[in-house]
Amino acid sequence: MNDIITNETVLNKHNKEHLALVECMNSALYEIWEYFKAGNTEAHAFMHSKTRERLVQFELNFENADIPEFSIRATYEVYEAIMAETMPVLNRLRNQNIAQVV
């Protein structure tokens, strides 16, 4: 049975649902990175933003959760906040790409 995820939920890399969430986050980052490499200015701004820094730090916190020295928790609340800033950027980049193709 699936556990209910709340804002206070600490994401665990041994949980398949939590792992899928962080994989989605990672995919979004790498998709934006591809737009950055292609010279997109909005992607460039994102790659140098605090949101990108928070995203990378979140992924590190998630991966290092089992190490007591790295006890910063990767909570669902933080995940949601980062994705709420990341996905609109990625959606705009995708829409720009579609507009250029048409």
mmCIF file of N, CA, C and O in Angstrom:
data_model
loop_
_atom_site.group_PDB
_atom_site.id
_atom_site.type_symbol
_atom_site.label_atom_id
_atom_site.label_comp_id
_atom_site.label_asym_id
_atom_site.label_seq_id
_atom_site.Cartn_x
_atom_site.Cartn_y
_atom_site.Cartn_z
ATOM 1 N N MET A 1 0.836 -1.179 0.000
ATOM 2 C CA MET A 1 0.000 0.000 0.000
ATOM 3 C C MET A 1 0.883 1.245 0.000
ATOM 4 O O MET A 1 1.926 1.286 0.638
ATOM 5 N N ASN A 2 0.463 2.296 -0.716
ATOM 6 C CA ASN A 2 1.221 3.535 -0.804
ATOM 7 C C ASN A 2 1.043 4.367 0.453
ATOM 8 O O ASN A 2 -0.051 4.472 0.991
ATOM 9 N N ASP A 3 2.140 4.937 0.905
ATOM 10 C CA ASP A 3 2.085 5.846 2.044
ATOM 11 C C ASP A 3 1.589 7.210 1.579
ATOM 12 O O ASP A 3 1.820 7.612 0.437
ATOM 13 N N ILE A 4 0.927 7.915 2.450
ATOM 14 C CA ILE A 4 0.483 9.270 2.148
ATOM 15 C C ILE A 4 1.670 10.211 2.317
ATOM 16 O O ILE A 4 2.361 10.174 3.332
ATOM 17 N N ILE A 5 1.903 11.026 1.295
ATOM 18 C CA ILE A 5 2.998 11.993 1.355
ATOM 19 C C ILE A 5 2.423 13.327 1.790
ATOM 20 O O ILE A 5 1.495 13.851 1.179
ATOM 21 N N THR A 6 2.979 13.878 2.860
ATOM 22 C CA THR A 6 2.594 15.198 3.348
ATOM 23 C C THR A 6 3.798 16.118 3.244
ATOM 24 O O THR A 6 4.912 15.666 2.953
ATOM 25 N N ASN A 7 3.604 17.407 3.505
ATOM 26 C CA ASN A 7 4.711 18.358 3.456
ATOM 27 C C ASN A 7 5.852 17.973 4.389
ATOM 28 O O ASN A 7 7.010 18.218 4.101
ATOM 29 N N GLU A 8 5.515 17.333 5.512
ATOM 30 C CA GLU A 8 6.529 16.980 6.502
ATOM 31 C C GLU A 8 7.263 15.688 6.163
ATOM 32 O O GLU A 8 8.256 15.339 6.796
ATOM 33 N N THR A 9 6.783 14.966 5.162
ATOM 34 C CA THR A 9 7.409 13.694 4.794
ATOM 35 C C THR A 9 8.861 13.922 4.399
ATOM 36 O O THR A 9 9.167 14.782 3.573
ATOM 37 N N VAL A 10 9.749 13.143 5.001
ATOM 38 C CA VAL A 10 11.155 13.163 4.614
ATOM 39 C C VAL A 10 11.322 12.108 3.529
ATOM 40 O O VAL A 10 11.005 10.944 3.730
ATOM 41 N N LEU A 11 11.790 12.550 2.370
ATOM 42 C CA LEU A 11 11.936 11.630 1.260
ATOM 43 C C LEU A 11 13.100 10.678 1.520
ATOM 44 O O LEU A 11 14.144 11.070 2.024
ATOM 45 N N ASN A 12 12.892 9.437 1.157
ATOM 46 C CA ASN A 12 13.827 8.362 1.458
ATOM 47 C C ASN A 12 14.231 7.680 0.159
ATOM 48 O O ASN A 12 13.366 7.237 -0.607
ATOM 49 N N LYS A 13 15.528 7.570 -0.097
ATOM 50 C CA LYS A 13 15.985 6.990 -1.360
ATOM 51 C C LYS A 13 15.707 5.495 -1.474
ATOM 52 O O LYS A 13 15.895 4.915 -2.534
ATOM 53 N N HIS A 14 15.250 4.877 -0.411
ATOM 54 C CA HIS A 14 14.905 3.460 -0.452
ATOM 55 C C HIS A 14 13.415 3.245 -0.746
ATOM 56 O O HIS A 14 12.963 2.108 -0.835
ATOM 57 N N ASN A 15 12.673 4.335 -0.903
ATOM 58 C CA ASN A 15 11.253 4.287 -1.220
ATOM 59 C C ASN A 15 11.095 4.580 -2.715
ATOM 60 O O ASN A 15 11.535 5.614 -3.210
ATOM 61 N N LYS A 16 10.460 3.670 -3.461
ATOM 62 C CA LYS A 16 10.344 3.809 -4.910
ATOM 63 C C LYS A 16 9.610 5.077 -5.326
ATOM 64 O O LYS A 16 9.976 5.729 -6.303
ATOM 65 N N GLU A 17 8.556 5.429 -4.599
ATOM 66 C CA GLU A 17 7.804 6.647 -4.929
ATOM 67 C C GLU A 17 8.665 7.888 -4.715
ATOM 68 O O GLU A 17 8.654 8.809 -5.539
ATOM 69 N N HIS A 18 9.399 7.920 -3.632
ATOM 70 C CA HIS A 18 10.265 9.062 -3.345
ATOM 71 C C HIS A 18 11.387 9.142 -4.380
ATOM 72 O O HIS A 18 11.734 10.225 -4.858
ATOM 73 N N LEU A 19 11.940 7.997 -4.722
ATOM 74 C CA LEU A 19 13.000 7.946 -5.720
ATOM 75 C C LEU A 19 12.493 8.473 -7.066
ATOM 76 O O LEU A 19 13.187 9.226 -7.751
ATOM 77 N N ALA A 20 11.266 8.125 -7.425
ATOM 78 C CA ALA A 20 10.679 8.598 -8.681
ATOM 79 C C ALA A 20 10.506 10.119 -8.680
ATOM 80 O O ALA A 20 10.725 10.771 -9.709
ATOM 81 N N LEU A 21 10.129 10.686 -7.544
ATOM 82 C CA LEU A 21 9.996 12.141 -7.446
ATOM 83 C C LEU A 21 11.326 12.827 -7.715
ATOM 84 O O LEU A 21 11.405 13.798 -8.479
ATOM 85 N N VAL A 22 12.374 12.323 -7.095
ATOM 86 C CA VAL A 22 13.690 12.950 -7.251
ATOM 87 C C VAL A 22 14.242 12.696 -8.657
ATOM 88 O O VAL A 22 14.908 13.569 -9.223
ATOM 89 N N GLU A 23 13.929 11.573 -9.246
ATOM 90 C CA GLU A 23 14.325 11.324 -10.630
ATOM 91 C C GLU A 23 13.642 12.311 -11.579
ATOM 92 O O GLU A 23 14.248 12.781 -12.540
ATOM 93 N N CYS A 24 12.392 12.641 -11.297
ATOM 94 C CA CYS A 24 11.668 13.641 -12.083
ATOM 95 C C CYS A 24 12.353 15.000 -11.973
ATOM 96 O O CYS A 24 12.527 15.711 -12.964
ATOM 97 N N MET A 25 12.760 15.341 -10.762
ATOM 98 C CA MET A 25 13.467 16.599 -10.518
ATOM 99 C C MET A 25 14.780 16.616 -11.306
ATOM 100 O O MET A 25 15.115 17.610 -11.968
ATOM 101 N N ASN A 26 15.507 15.531 -11.252
ATOM 102 C CA ASN A 26 16.782 15.425 -11.939
ATOM 103 C C ASN A 26 16.600 15.527 -13.454
ATOM 104 O O ASN A 26 17.374 16.194 -14.148
ATOM 105 N N SER A 27 15.563 14.891 -13.969
ATOM 106 C CA SER A 27 15.274 14.956 -15.409
ATOM 107 C C SER A 27 14.979 16.386 -15.844
ATOM 108 O O SER A 27 15.418 16.824 -16.908
ATOM 109 N N ALA A 28 14.229 17.104 -15.021
ATOM 110 C CA ALA A 28 13.916 18.506 -15.335
ATOM 111 C C ALA A 28 15.201 19.330 -15.398
ATOM 112 O O ALA A 28 15.387 20.139 -16.319
ATOM 113 N N LEU A 29 16.085 19.117 -14.444
ATOM 114 C CA LEU A 29 17.359 19.846 -14.436
ATOM 115 C C LEU A 29 18.151 19.558 -15.698
ATOM 116 O O LEU A 29 18.655 20.488 -16.345
ATOM 117 N N TYR A 30 18.260 18.309 -16.092
ATOM 118 C CA TYR A 30 19.047 17.973 -17.273
ATOM 119 C C TYR A 30 18.388 18.430 -18.561
ATOM 120 O O TYR A 30 19.083 18.772 -19.528
ATOM 121 N N GLU A 31 17.076 18.498 -18.586
ATOM 122 C CA GLU A 31 16.412 19.034 -19.775
ATOM 123 C C GLU A 31 16.700 20.524 -19.900
ATOM 124 O O GLU A 31 16.998 21.025 -20.997
ATOM 125 N N ILE A 32 16.645 21.236 -18.793
ATOM 126 C CA ILE A 32 16.992 22.674 -18.814
ATOM 127 C C ILE A 32 18.453 22.838 -19.214
ATOM 128 O O ILE A 32 18.804 23.752 -19.969
ATOM 129 N N TRP A 33 19.311 21.954 -18.737
ATOM 130 C CA TRP A 33 20.737 21.990 -19.082
ATOM 131 C C TRP A 33 20.924 21.877 -20.600
ATOM 132 O O TRP A 33 21.768 22.577 -21.181
ATOM 133 N N GLU A 34 20.135 21.041 -21.253
ATOM 134 C CA GLU A 34 20.234 20.899 -22.710
ATOM 135 C C GLU A 34 19.863 22.207 -23.412
ATOM 136 O O GLU A 34 20.508 22.603 -24.382
ATOM 137 N N TYR A 35 18.834 22.879 -22.922
ATOM 138 C CA TYR A 35 18.470 24.189 -23.488
ATOM 139 C C TYR A 35 19.586 25.197 -23.237
ATOM 140 O O TYR A 35 19.895 26.027 -24.094
ATOM 141 N N PHE A 36 20.200 25.140 -22.083
ATOM 142 C CA PHE A 36 21.329 26.013 -21.742
ATOM 143 C C PHE A 36 22.473 25.795 -22.734
ATOM 144 O O PHE A 36 23.039 26.752 -23.271
ATOM 145 N N LYS A 37 22.813 24.534 -22.984
ATOM 146 C CA LYS A 37 23.905 24.228 -23.915
ATOM 147 C C LYS A 37 23.591 24.711 -25.328
ATOM 148 O O LYS A 37 24.503 25.043 -26.087
ATOM 149 N N ALA A 38 22.296 24.774 -25.666
ATOM 150 C CA ALA A 38 21.878 25.245 -26.986
ATOM 151 C C ALA A 38 21.854 26.770 -27.070
ATOM 152 O O ALA A 38 21.548 27.327 -28.119
ATOM 153 N N GLY A 39 22.163 27.449 -25.950
ATOM 154 C CA GLY A 39 22.256 28.901 -25.967
ATOM 155 C C GLY A 39 21.014 29.653 -25.540
ATOM 156 O O GLY A 39 20.939 30.871 -25.706
ATOM 157 N N ASN A 40 20.035 28.977 -24.961
ATOM 158 C CA ASN A 40 18.813 29.644 -24.528
ATOM 159 C C ASN A 40 19.106 30.532 -23.319
ATOM 160 O O ASN A 40 19.676 30.081 -22.323
ATOM 161 N N THR A 41 18.686 31.798 -23.399
ATOM 162 C CA THR A 41 19.005 32.752 -22.332
ATOM 163 C C THR A 41 18.231 32.483 -21.040
ATOM 164 O O THR A 41 18.760 32.688 -19.953
ATOM 165 N N GLU A 42 16.978 32.020 -21.157
ATOM 166 C CA GLU A 42 16.215 31.717 -19.943
ATOM 167 C C GLU A 42 16.821 30.502 -19.228
ATOM 168 O O GLU A 42 16.909 30.472 -18.003
ATOM 169 N N ALA A 43 17.248 29.516 -19.998
ATOM 170 C CA ALA A 43 17.912 28.352 -19.403
ATOM 171 C C ALA A 43 19.228 28.777 -18.754
ATOM 172 O O ALA A 43 19.585 28.289 -17.674
ATOM 173 N N HIS A 44 19.933 29.696 -19.398
ATOM 174 C CA HIS A 44 21.181 30.220 -18.828
ATOM 175 C C HIS A 44 20.907 30.882 -17.482
ATOM 176 O O HIS A 44 21.623 30.638 -16.502
ATOM 177 N N ALA A 45 19.875 31.685 -17.421
ATOM 178 C CA ALA A 45 19.522 32.363 -16.162
ATOM 179 C C ALA A 45 19.164 31.333 -15.090
ATOM 180 O O ALA A 45 19.577 31.465 -13.927
ATOM 181 N N PHE A 46 18.420 30.299 -15.466
ATOM 182 C CA PHE A 46 18.052 29.269 -14.493
ATOM 183 C C PHE A 46 19.290 28.554 -13.971
ATOM 184 O O PHE A 46 19.400 28.287 -12.767
ATOM 185 N N MET A 47 20.210 28.214 -14.857
ATOM 186 C CA MET A 47 21.400 27.463 -14.438
ATOM 187 C C MET A 47 22.286 28.261 -13.488
ATOM 188 O O MET A 47 23.106 27.690 -12.787
ATOM 189 N N HIS A 48 22.096 29.568 -13.453
ATOM 190 C CA HIS A 48 22.855 30.419 -12.532
ATOM 191 C C HIS A 48 21.977 30.964 -11.402
ATOM 192 O O HIS A 48 22.358 31.900 -10.715
ATOM 193 N N SER A 49 20.818 30.344 -11.213
ATOM 194 C CA SER A 49 19.860 30.851 -10.223
ATOM 195 C C SER A 49 19.969 30.123 -8.889
ATOM 196 O O SER A 49 20.543 29.039 -8.778
ATOM 197 N N LYS A 50 19.373 30.739 -7.882
ATOM 198 C CA LYS A 50 19.275 30.112 -6.557
ATOM 199 C C LYS A 50 18.408 28.852 -6.618
ATOM 200 O O LYS A 50 18.649 27.903 -5.879
ATOM 201 N N THR A 51 17.417 28.838 -7.495
ATOM 202 C CA THR A 51 16.564 27.656 -7.620
ATOM 203 C C THR A 51 17.395 26.452 -8.042
ATOM 204 O O THR A 51 17.260 25.370 -7.478
ATOM 205 N N ARG A 52 18.269 26.630 -9.024
ATOM 206 C CA ARG A 52 19.128 25.523 -9.449
ATOM 207 C C ARG A 52 20.044 25.093 -8.313
ATOM 208 O O ARG A 52 20.244 23.903 -8.076
ATOM 209 N N GLU A 53 20.581 26.043 -7.572
ATOM 210 C CA GLU A 53 21.430 25.702 -6.427
ATOM 211 C C GLU A 53 20.649 24.900 -5.389
ATOM 212 O O GLU A 53 21.151 23.907 -4.859
ATOM 213 N N ARG A 54 19.424 25.326 -5.108
ATOM 214 C CA ARG A 54 18.587 24.612 -4.142
ATOM 215 C C ARG A 54 18.245 23.210 -4.637
ATOM 216 O O ARG A 54 18.216 22.257 -3.859
ATOM 217 N N LEU A 55 17.983 23.091 -5.946
ATOM 218 C CA LEU A 55 17.663 21.797 -6.525
ATOM 219 C C LEU A 55 18.837 20.832 -6.359
ATOM 220 O O LEU A 55 18.668 19.698 -5.906
ATOM 221 N N VAL A 56 20.017 21.272 -6.697
ATOM 222 C CA VAL A 56 21.201 20.415 -6.582
ATOM 223 C C VAL A 56 21.457 20.066 -5.117
ATOM 224 O O VAL A 56 21.748 18.910 -4.794
ATOM 225 N N GLN A 57 21.316 21.034 -4.227
ATOM 226 C CA GLN A 57 21.516 20.762 -2.803
ATOM 227 C C GLN A 57 20.477 19.769 -2.286
ATOM 228 O O GLN A 57 20.787 18.882 -1.498
ATOM 229 N N PHE A 58 19.246 19.903 -2.751
ATOM 230 C CA PHE A 58 18.194 18.969 -2.358
ATOM 231 C C PHE A 58 18.564 17.548 -2.781
ATOM 232 O O PHE A 58 18.428 16.608 -2.004
ATOM 233 N N GLU A 59 19.021 17.387 -4.024
ATOM 234 C CA GLU A 59 19.407 16.064 -4.499
ATOM 235 C C GLU A 59 20.554 15.491 -3.666
ATOM 236 O O GLU A 59 20.561 14.300 -3.358
ATOM 237 N N LEU A 60 21.509 16.328 -3.293
ATOM 238 C CA LEU A 60 22.611 15.874 -2.430
ATOM 239 C C LEU A 60 22.085 15.449 -1.057
ATOM 240 O O LEU A 60 22.491 14.409 -0.524
ATOM 241 N N ASN A 61 21.192 16.249 -0.502
ATOM 242 C CA ASN A 61 20.605 15.905 0.799
ATOM 243 C C ASN A 61 19.858 14.578 0.720
ATOM 244 O O ASN A 61 19.944 13.748 1.634
ATOM 245 N N PHE A 62 19.129 14.382 -0.363
ATOM 246 C CA PHE A 62 18.388 13.138 -0.565
ATOM 247 C C PHE A 62 19.341 11.946 -0.647
ATOM 248 O O PHE A 62 19.137 10.929 0.007
ATOM 249 N N GLU A 63 20.384 12.078 -1.443
ATOM 250 C CA GLU A 63 21.341 10.985 -1.632
ATOM 251 C C GLU A 63 22.141 10.682 -0.368
ATOM 252 O O GLU A 63 22.520 9.551 -0.132
ATOM 253 N N ASN A 64 22.405 11.705 0.447
ATOM 254 C CA ASN A 64 23.245 11.535 1.634
ATOM 255 C C ASN A 64 22.454 11.367 2.919
ATOM 256 O O ASN A 64 23.021 11.422 4.006
ATOM 257 N N ALA A 65 21.169 11.129 2.814
ATOM 258 C CA ALA A 65 20.304 11.045 3.996
ATOM 259 C C ALA A 65 20.728 9.959 4.969
ATOM 260 O O ALA A 65 20.474 10.066 6.169
ATOM 261 N N ASP A 66 21.387 8.913 4.488
ATOM 262 C CA ASP A 66 21.810 7.811 5.355
ATOM 263 C C ASP A 66 23.103 8.111 6.117
ATOM 264 O O ASP A 66 23.490 7.361 7.003
ATOM 265 N N ILE A 67 23.764 9.199 5.753
ATOM 266 C CA ILE A 67 25.041 9.552 6.386
ATOM 267 C C ILE A 67 24.756 10.532 7.525
ATOM 268 O O ILE A 67 24.277 11.643 7.283
ATOM 269 N N PRO A 68 25.026 10.138 8.770
ATOM 270 C CA PRO A 68 24.682 10.999 9.919
ATOM 271 C C PRO A 68 25.284 12.407 9.844
ATOM 272 O O PRO A 68 24.651 13.372 10.259
ATOM 273 N N GLU A 69 26.466 12.537 9.278
ATOM 274 C CA GLU A 69 27.103 13.858 9.178
ATOM 275 C C GLU A 69 26.335 14.802 8.251
ATOM 276 O O GLU A 69 26.470 16.010 8.329
ATOM 277 N N PHE A 70 25.563 14.235 7.343
ATOM 278 C CA PHE A 70 24.763 15.012 6.408
ATOM 279 C C PHE A 70 23.293 14.831 6.757
ATOM 280 O O PHE A 70 22.530 14.225 6.021
ATOM 281 N N SER A 71 22.908 15.374 7.871
ATOM 282 C CA SER A 71 21.560 15.111 8.385
ATOM 283 C C SER A 71 20.522 16.142 7.957
ATOM 284 O O SER A 71 19.466 16.229 8.548
ATOM 285 N N ILE A 72 20.819 16.919 6.912
ATOM 286 C CA ILE A 72 19.822 17.852 6.395
ATOM 287 C C ILE A 72 18.764 17.032 5.665
ATOM 288 O O ILE A 72 19.074 16.234 4.794
ATOM 289 N N ARG A 73 17.534 17.212 6.043
ATOM 290 C CA ARG A 73 16.469 16.390 5.487
ATOM 291 C C ARG A 73 15.950 16.933 4.163
ATOM 292 O O ARG A 73 15.809 18.130 3.990
ATOM 293 N N ALA A 74 15.641 16.011 3.288
ATOM 294 C CA ALA A 74 15.011 16.337 2.012
ATOM 295 C C ALA A 74 13.510 16.099 2.178
ATOM 296 O O ALA A 74 13.033 14.979 2.048
ATOM 297 N N THR A 75 12.777 17.153 2.496
ATOM 298 C CA THR A 75 11.347 16.999 2.755
ATOM 299 C C THR A 75 10.525 17.224 1.482
ATOM 300 O O THR A 75 10.968 17.887 0.541
ATOM 301 N N TYR A 76 9.326 16.684 1.517
ATOM 302 C CA TYR A 76 8.416 16.854 0.396
ATOM 303 C C TYR A 76 8.068 18.338 0.210
ATOM 304 O O TYR A 76 7.937 18.814 -0.918
ATOM 305 N N GLU A 77 7.957 19.062 1.283
ATOM 306 C CA GLU A 77 7.653 20.493 1.206
ATOM 307 C C GLU A 77 8.715 21.238 0.403
ATOM 308 O O GLU A 77 8.399 22.065 -0.453
ATOM 309 N N VAL A 78 9.978 20.943 0.661
ATOM 310 C CA VAL A 78 11.068 21.585 -0.073
ATOM 311 C C VAL A 78 11.050 21.133 -1.540
ATOM 312 O O VAL A 78 11.229 21.945 -2.453
ATOM 313 N N TYR A 79 10.811 19.844 -1.752
ATOM 314 C CA TYR A 79 10.692 19.321 -3.119
ATOM 315 C C TYR A 79 9.628 20.098 -3.900
ATOM 316 O O TYR A 79 9.860 20.556 -5.015
ATOM 317 N N GLU A 80 8.449 20.223 -3.305
ATOM 318 C CA GLU A 80 7.340 20.929 -3.962
ATOM 319 C C GLU A 80 7.702 22.386 -4.266
ATOM 320 O O GLU A 80 7.375 22.893 -5.345
ATOM 321 N N ALA A 81 8.363 23.053 -3.349
ATOM 322 C CA ALA A 81 8.739 24.462 -3.558
ATOM 323 C C ALA A 81 9.719 24.593 -4.721
ATOM 324 O O ALA A 81 9.576 25.481 -5.565
ATOM 325 N N ILE A 82 10.697 23.711 -4.772
ATOM 326 C CA ILE A 82 11.681 23.761 -5.853
ATOM 327 C C ILE A 82 11.025 23.449 -7.194
ATOM 328 O O ILE A 82 11.258 24.144 -8.194
ATOM 329 N N MET A 83 10.182 22.427 -7.216
ATOM 330 C CA MET A 83 9.525 22.065 -8.475
ATOM 331 C C MET A 83 8.536 23.137 -8.924
ATOM 332 O O MET A 83 8.346 23.346 -10.127
ATOM 333 N N ALA A 84 7.932 23.841 -7.972
ATOM 334 C CA ALA A 84 7.007 24.934 -8.315
ATOM 335 C C ALA A 84 7.744 26.076 -9.018
ATOM 336 O O ALA A 84 7.143 26.825 -9.794
ATOM 337 N N GLU A 85 9.037 26.204 -8.770
ATOM 338 C CA GLU A 85 9.843 27.225 -9.449
ATOM 339 C C GLU A 85 10.475 26.677 -10.731
ATOM 340 O O GLU A 85 10.689 27.431 -11.677
ATOM 341 N N THR A 86 10.775 25.398 -10.752
ATOM 342 C CA THR A 86 11.479 24.792 -11.884
ATOM 343 C C THR A 86 10.563 24.492 -13.062
ATOM 344 O O THR A 86 10.902 24.777 -14.218
ATOM 345 N N MET A 87 9.401 23.918 -12.800
ATOM 346 C CA MET A 87 8.541 23.460 -13.893
ATOM 347 C C MET A 87 8.005 24.588 -14.779
ATOM 348 O O MET A 87 7.948 24.400 -16.003
ATOM 349 N N PRO A 88 7.658 25.753 -14.243
ATOM 350 C CA PRO A 88 7.239 26.827 -15.162
ATOM 351 C C PRO A 88 8.361 27.233 -16.124
ATOM 352 O O PRO A 88 8.097 27.516 -17.295
ATOM 353 N N VAL A 89 9.590 27.231 -15.645
ATOM 354 C CA VAL A 89 10.726 27.545 -16.516
ATOM 355 C C VAL A 89 10.830 26.482 -17.606
ATOM 356 O O VAL A 89 10.939 26.807 -18.800
ATOM 357 N N LEU A 90 10.795 25.224 -17.211
ATOM 358 C CA LEU A 90 10.907 24.143 -18.188
ATOM 359 C C LEU A 90 9.749 24.175 -19.179
ATOM 360 O O LEU A 90 9.963 24.002 -20.386
ATOM 361 N N ASN A 91 8.554 24.440 -18.718
ATOM 362 C CA ASN A 91 7.397 24.519 -19.631
ATOM 363 C C ASN A 91 7.547 25.665 -20.629
ATOM 364 O O ASN A 91 7.221 25.505 -21.806
ATOM 365 N N ARG A 92 8.053 26.814 -20.171
ATOM 366 C CA ARG A 92 8.289 27.933 -21.101
ATOM 367 C C ARG A 92 9.347 27.555 -22.137
ATOM 368 O O ARG A 92 9.201 27.863 -23.325
ATOM 369 N N LEU A 93 10.412 26.882 -21.689
ATOM 370 C CA LEU A 93 11.459 26.462 -22.628
ATOM 371 C C LEU A 93 10.907 25.491 -23.664
ATOM 372 O O LEU A 93 11.208 25.608 -24.852
ATOM 373 N N ARG A 94 10.106 24.555 -23.219
ATOM 374 C CA ARG A 94 9.496 23.603 -24.150
ATOM 375 C C ARG A 94 8.599 24.331 -25.153
ATOM 376 O O ARG A 94 8.612 24.016 -26.350
ATOM 377 N N ASN A 95 7.800 25.294 -24.669
ATOM 378 C CA ASN A 95 6.917 26.041 -25.554
ATOM 379 C C ASN A 95 7.697 26.881 -26.549
ATOM 380 O O ASN A 95 7.302 27.007 -27.708
ATOM 381 N N GLN A 96 8.804 27.479 -26.106
ATOM 382 C CA GLN A 96 9.666 28.241 -27.021
ATOM 383 C C GLN A 96 10.217 27.327 -28.111
ATOM 384 O O GLN A 96 10.274 27.700 -29.286
ATOM 385 N N ASN A 97 10.607 26.140 -27.717
ATOM 386 C CA ASN A 97 11.161 25.170 -28.655
ATOM 387 C C ASN A 97 10.130 24.766 -29.690
ATOM 388 O O ASN A 97 10.424 24.675 -30.875
ATOM 389 N N ILE A 98 8.890 24.543 -29.241
ATOM 390 C CA ILE A 98 7.807 24.177 -30.170
ATOM 391 C C ILE A 98 7.543 25.335 -31.134
ATOM 392 O O ILE A 98 7.380 25.128 -32.330
ATOM 393 N N ALA A 99 7.538 26.561 -30.618
ATOM 394 C CA ALA A 99 7.287 27.728 -31.453
ATOM 395 C C ALA A 99 8.370 27.895 -32.530
ATOM 396 O O ALA A 99 8.081 28.304 -33.648
ATOM 397 N N GLN A 100 9.598 27.551 -32.193
ATOM 398 C CA GLN A 100 10.698 27.680 -33.159
ATOM 399 C C GLN A 100 10.594 26.619 -34.256
ATOM 400 O O GLN A 100 10.987 26.858 -35.385
ATOM 401 N N VAL A 101 10.060 25.469 -33.922
ATOM 402 C CA VAL A 101 9.939 24.380 -34.883
ATOM 403 C C VAL A 101 8.825 24.665 -35.880
ATOM 404 O O VAL A 101 8.938 24.364 -37.062
ATOM 405 N N VAL A 102 7.738 25.281 -35.384
ATOM 406 C CA VAL A 102 6.549 25.535 -36.232
ATOM 407 C C VAL A 102 6.778 26.634 -37.207
ATOM 408 O O VAL A 102 7.522 27.302 -37.485
#
